[in-house]
Amino acid sequence: RSVQAESLTTAQWWLVALATSALLLAAVHFTFRNGKATLLSLIAPATGAVAVLGASGLRGHGEVEALVMFSASMLAVALLVLALKPELPRMKAAARSGETYEAPKWKTGLYGVLTVAFAVTVAFVLL
């Protein structure tokens, strides 16, 4: 581990993980302005925690490494949700007219690549 990850205690990394989870919930709420969507977004941190902690345990990573990966993932997804906010008016207009709107494939692909790159970069820098 690098100095950056070790500069915080495990308890502090748990707080960072909780904060990034809350940031994801806030991003979903701000973007969609829908209580049901916000409630459903609780699935992401729960699923992410199981996936990251489980995979880290199988690979022999420590708790801090798992928390860093989890936090980077939650932050990346929150930024992805915020990046999609400009597409929402088009989606709503299409839904009102009975059509289905899909963001251009290049945009969704670019958002996906940037999200993964961001999460990997943050985890790499911290670990």
PDB file of C-alpha atoms in Angstrom:
ATOM      1  CA  ARG A   1       0.000   0.000   0.000  1.00  0.00           C
ATOM      2  CA  SER A   2       1.083   3.514  -0.639  1.00  0.00           C
ATOM      3  CA  VAL A   3       1.327   6.281   1.890  1.00  0.00           C
ATOM      4  CA  GLN A   4      -1.955   7.826   0.736  1.00  0.00           C
ATOM      5  CA  ALA A   5      -4.135   4.856   1.742  1.00  0.00           C
ATOM      6  CA  GLU A   6      -2.263   4.351   4.986  1.00  0.00           C
ATOM      7  CA  SER A   7      -2.644   7.972   5.987  1.00  0.00           C
ATOM      8  CA  LEU A   8      -6.212   7.191   7.106  1.00  0.00           C
ATOM      9  CA  THR A   9      -7.213   4.592   9.645  1.00  0.00           C
ATOM     10  CA  THR A  10      -9.623   1.788   8.819  1.00  0.00           C
ATOM     11  CA  ALA A  11     -12.366   3.596  10.741  1.00  0.00           C
ATOM     12  CA  GLN A  12     -11.741   6.742   8.698  1.00  0.00           C
ATOM     13  CA  TRP A  13     -11.946   4.731   5.471  1.00  0.00           C
ATOM     14  CA  TRP A  14     -15.318   3.404   6.640  1.00  0.00           C
ATOM     15  CA  LEU A  15     -16.420   7.015   7.019  1.00  0.00           C
ATOM     16  CA  VAL A  16     -15.167   7.788   3.505  1.00  0.00           C
ATOM     17  CA  ALA A  17     -17.103   4.769   2.205  1.00  0.00           C
ATOM     18  CA  LEU A  18     -20.262   5.979   3.939  1.00  0.00           C
ATOM     19  CA  ALA A  19     -19.730   9.511   2.629  1.00  0.00           C
ATOM     20  CA  THR A  20     -19.283   8.347  -0.975  1.00  0.00           C
ATOM     21  CA  SER A  21     -22.394   6.182  -0.618  1.00  0.00           C
ATOM     22  CA  ALA A  22     -24.317   9.219   0.614  1.00  0.00           C
ATOM     23  CA  LEU A  23     -22.890  11.235  -2.277  1.00  0.00           C
ATOM     24  CA  LEU A  24     -24.253   8.645  -4.714  1.00  0.00           C
ATOM     25  CA  LEU A  25     -27.687   8.850  -3.103  1.00  0.00           C
ATOM     26  CA  ALA A  26     -27.560  12.651  -3.278  1.00  0.00           C
ATOM     27  CA  ALA A  27     -26.507  12.551  -6.949  1.00  0.00           C
ATOM     28  CA  VAL A  28     -29.407  10.246  -7.804  1.00  0.00           C
ATOM     29  CA  HIS A  29     -31.849  12.397  -5.867  1.00  0.00           C
ATOM     30  CA  PHE A  30     -30.558  15.636  -7.417  1.00  0.00           C
ATOM     31  CA  THR A  31     -30.543  14.170 -10.921  1.00  0.00           C
ATOM     32  CA  PHE A  32     -33.896  12.389 -10.931  1.00  0.00           C
ATOM     33  CA  ARG A  33     -35.817  14.326  -8.255  1.00  0.00           C
ATOM     34  CA  ASN A  34     -37.695  11.138  -7.517  1.00  0.00           C
ATOM     35  CA  GLY A  35     -37.981   9.526  -4.099  1.00  0.00           C
ATOM     36  CA  LYS A  36     -38.452   6.067  -5.582  1.00  0.00           C
ATOM     37  CA  ALA A  37     -35.266   6.383  -7.656  1.00  0.00           C
ATOM     38  CA  THR A  38     -33.376   7.581  -4.581  1.00  0.00           C
ATOM     39  CA  LEU A  39     -34.672   4.638  -2.577  1.00  0.00           C
ATOM     40  CA  LEU A  40     -33.769   2.189  -5.340  1.00  0.00           C
ATOM     41  CA  SER A  41     -30.278   3.689  -5.514  1.00  0.00           C
ATOM     42  CA  LEU A  42     -29.624   2.166  -2.092  1.00  0.00           C
ATOM     43  CA  ILE A  43     -29.109  -1.088  -3.991  1.00  0.00           C
ATOM     44  CA  ALA A  44     -25.854   0.206  -5.525  1.00  0.00           C
ATOM     45  CA  PRO A  45     -23.915   0.680  -2.261  1.00  0.00           C
ATOM     46  CA  ALA A  46     -25.229  -2.605  -0.876  1.00  0.00           C
ATOM     47  CA  THR A  47     -24.329  -4.539  -4.013  1.00  0.00           C
ATOM     48  CA  GLY A  48     -21.016  -2.732  -4.309  1.00  0.00           C
ATOM     49  CA  ALA A  49     -20.086  -3.511  -0.724  1.00  0.00           C
ATOM     50  CA  VAL A  50     -20.808  -7.211  -1.164  1.00  0.00           C
ATOM     51  CA  ALA A  51     -18.949  -7.346  -4.490  1.00  0.00           C
ATOM     52  CA  VAL A  52     -15.890  -5.350  -3.450  1.00  0.00           C
ATOM     53  CA  LEU A  53     -15.497  -6.833   0.013  1.00  0.00           C
ATOM     54  CA  GLY A  54     -16.110 -10.352  -1.320  1.00  0.00           C
ATOM     55  CA  ALA A  55     -13.690 -10.030  -4.234  1.00  0.00           C
ATOM     56  CA  SER A  56     -11.081  -8.383  -2.016  1.00  0.00           C
ATOM     57  CA  GLY A  57     -11.357 -11.168   0.526  1.00  0.00           C
ATOM     58  CA  LEU A  58     -10.914 -13.805  -2.157  1.00  0.00           C
ATOM     59  CA  ARG A  59      -7.851 -12.012  -3.525  1.00  0.00           C
ATOM     60  CA  GLY A  60      -6.297 -11.470  -0.130  1.00  0.00           C
ATOM     61  CA  HIS A  61      -6.642  -7.688  -0.050  1.00  0.00           C
ATOM     62  CA  GLY A  62      -6.982  -5.968   3.283  1.00  0.00           C
ATOM     63  CA  GLU A  63      -9.968  -4.049   4.566  1.00  0.00           C
ATOM     64  CA  VAL A  64      -8.470  -0.669   3.692  1.00  0.00           C
ATOM     65  CA  GLU A  65      -7.855  -1.694   0.079  1.00  0.00           C
ATOM     66  CA  ALA A  66     -11.437  -2.929  -0.213  1.00  0.00           C
ATOM     67  CA  LEU A  67     -12.776   0.321   1.232  1.00  0.00           C
ATOM     68  CA  VAL A  68     -10.641   2.387  -1.160  1.00  0.00           C
ATOM     69  CA  MET A  69     -11.965   0.413  -4.146  1.00  0.00           C
ATOM     70  CA  PHE A  70     -15.536   0.702  -2.887  1.00  0.00           C
ATOM     71  CA  SER A  71     -15.242   4.450  -2.284  1.00  0.00           C
ATOM     72  CA  ALA A  72     -13.688   5.061  -5.713  1.00  0.00           C
ATOM     73  CA  SER A  73     -16.488   3.053  -7.329  1.00  0.00           C
ATOM     74  CA  MET A  74     -19.257   4.916  -5.514  1.00  0.00           C
ATOM     75  CA  LEU A  75     -17.716   8.271  -6.375  1.00  0.00           C
ATOM     76  CA  ALA A  76     -17.324   7.270 -10.030  1.00  0.00           C
ATOM     77  CA  VAL A  77     -20.960   6.145 -10.295  1.00  0.00           C
ATOM     78  CA  ALA A  78     -22.141   9.365  -8.611  1.00  0.00           C
ATOM     79  CA  LEU A  79     -20.227  11.375 -11.209  1.00  0.00           C
ATOM     80  CA  LEU A  80     -21.709   9.217 -13.984  1.00  0.00           C
ATOM     81  CA  VAL A  81     -25.242   9.894 -12.724  1.00  0.00           C
ATOM     82  CA  LEU A  82     -24.533  13.631 -12.652  1.00  0.00           C
ATOM     83  CA  ALA A  83     -23.064  13.468 -16.169  1.00  0.00           C
ATOM     84  CA  LEU A  84     -26.318  11.962 -17.440  1.00  0.00           C
ATOM     85  CA  LYS A  85     -28.413  14.816 -15.995  1.00  0.00           C
ATOM     86  CA  PRO A  86     -28.445  16.817 -19.289  1.00  0.00           C
ATOM     87  CA  GLU A  87     -30.084  13.832 -21.043  1.00  0.00           C
ATOM     88  CA  LEU A  88     -33.080  13.777 -18.671  1.00  0.00           C
ATOM     89  CA  PRO A  89     -35.182  16.492 -20.355  1.00  0.00           C
ATOM     90  CA  ARG A  90     -34.901  14.601 -23.648  1.00  0.00           C
ATOM     91  CA  MET A  91     -35.845  11.351 -21.927  1.00  0.00           C
ATOM     92  CA  LYS A  92     -38.872  12.962 -20.256  1.00  0.00           C
ATOM     93  CA  ALA A  93     -40.016  14.617 -23.499  1.00  0.00           C
ATOM     94  CA  ALA A  94     -39.783  11.298 -25.322  1.00  0.00           C
ATOM     95  CA  ALA A  95     -41.703   9.536 -22.546  1.00  0.00           C
ATOM     96  CA  ARG A  96     -44.470  12.159 -22.646  1.00  0.00           C
ATOM     97  CA  SER A  97     -44.848  11.637 -26.387  1.00  0.00           C
ATOM     98  CA  GLY A  98     -44.901   7.855 -25.971  1.00  0.00           C
ATOM     99  CA  GLU A  99     -41.489   7.327 -27.518  1.00  0.00           C
ATOM    100  CA  THR A 100     -38.372   5.770 -26.104  1.00  0.00           C
ATOM    101  CA  TYR A 101     -35.272   7.924 -25.888  1.00  0.00           C
ATOM    102  CA  GLU A 102     -31.828   6.453 -25.840  1.00  0.00           C
ATOM    103  CA  ALA A 103     -28.745   8.538 -25.406  1.00  0.00           C
ATOM    104  CA  PRO A 104     -26.388   8.198 -28.364  1.00  0.00           C
ATOM    105  CA  LYS A 105     -24.226   5.103 -28.036  1.00  0.00           C
ATOM    106  CA  TRP A 106     -21.046   7.160 -28.253  1.00  0.00           C
ATOM    107  CA  LYS A 107     -22.148   9.210 -25.228  1.00  0.00           C
ATOM    108  CA  THR A 108     -23.039   6.230 -23.077  1.00  0.00           C
ATOM    109  CA  GLY A 109     -19.828   4.476 -24.129  1.00  0.00           C
ATOM    110  CA  LEU A 110     -17.761   7.551 -23.352  1.00  0.00           C
ATOM    111  CA  TYR A 111     -19.457   8.009 -19.971  1.00  0.00           C
ATOM    112  CA  GLY A 112     -18.831   4.355 -19.148  1.00  0.00           C
ATOM    113  CA  VAL A 113     -15.161   4.477 -20.140  1.00  0.00           C
ATOM    114  CA  LEU A 114     -14.604   7.699 -18.193  1.00  0.00           C
ATOM    115  CA  THR A 115     -16.352   6.260 -15.131  1.00  0.00           C
ATOM    116  CA  VAL A 116     -14.198   3.128 -15.102  1.00  0.00           C
ATOM    117  CA  ALA A 117     -11.032   5.119 -15.832  1.00  0.00           C
ATOM    118  CA  PHE A 118     -11.817   7.501 -12.984  1.00  0.00           C
ATOM    119  CA  ALA A 119     -12.443   4.686 -10.492  1.00  0.00           C
ATOM    120  CA  VAL A 120      -9.288   2.808 -11.511  1.00  0.00           C
ATOM    121  CA  THR A 121      -7.193   5.983 -11.372  1.00  0.00           C
ATOM    122  CA  VAL A 122      -8.453   6.945  -7.924  1.00  0.00           C
ATOM    123  CA  ALA A 123      -7.892   3.435  -6.584  1.00  0.00           C
ATOM    124  CA  PHE A 124      -4.431   3.277  -8.188  1.00  0.00           C
ATOM    125  CA  VAL A 125      -3.392   6.637  -6.741  1.00  0.00           C
ATOM    126  CA  LEU A 126      -4.619   5.736  -3.265  1.00  0.00           C
ATOM    127  CA  LEU A 127      -3.291   2.203  -3.264  1.00  0.00           C
TER     128      LEU A 127
END
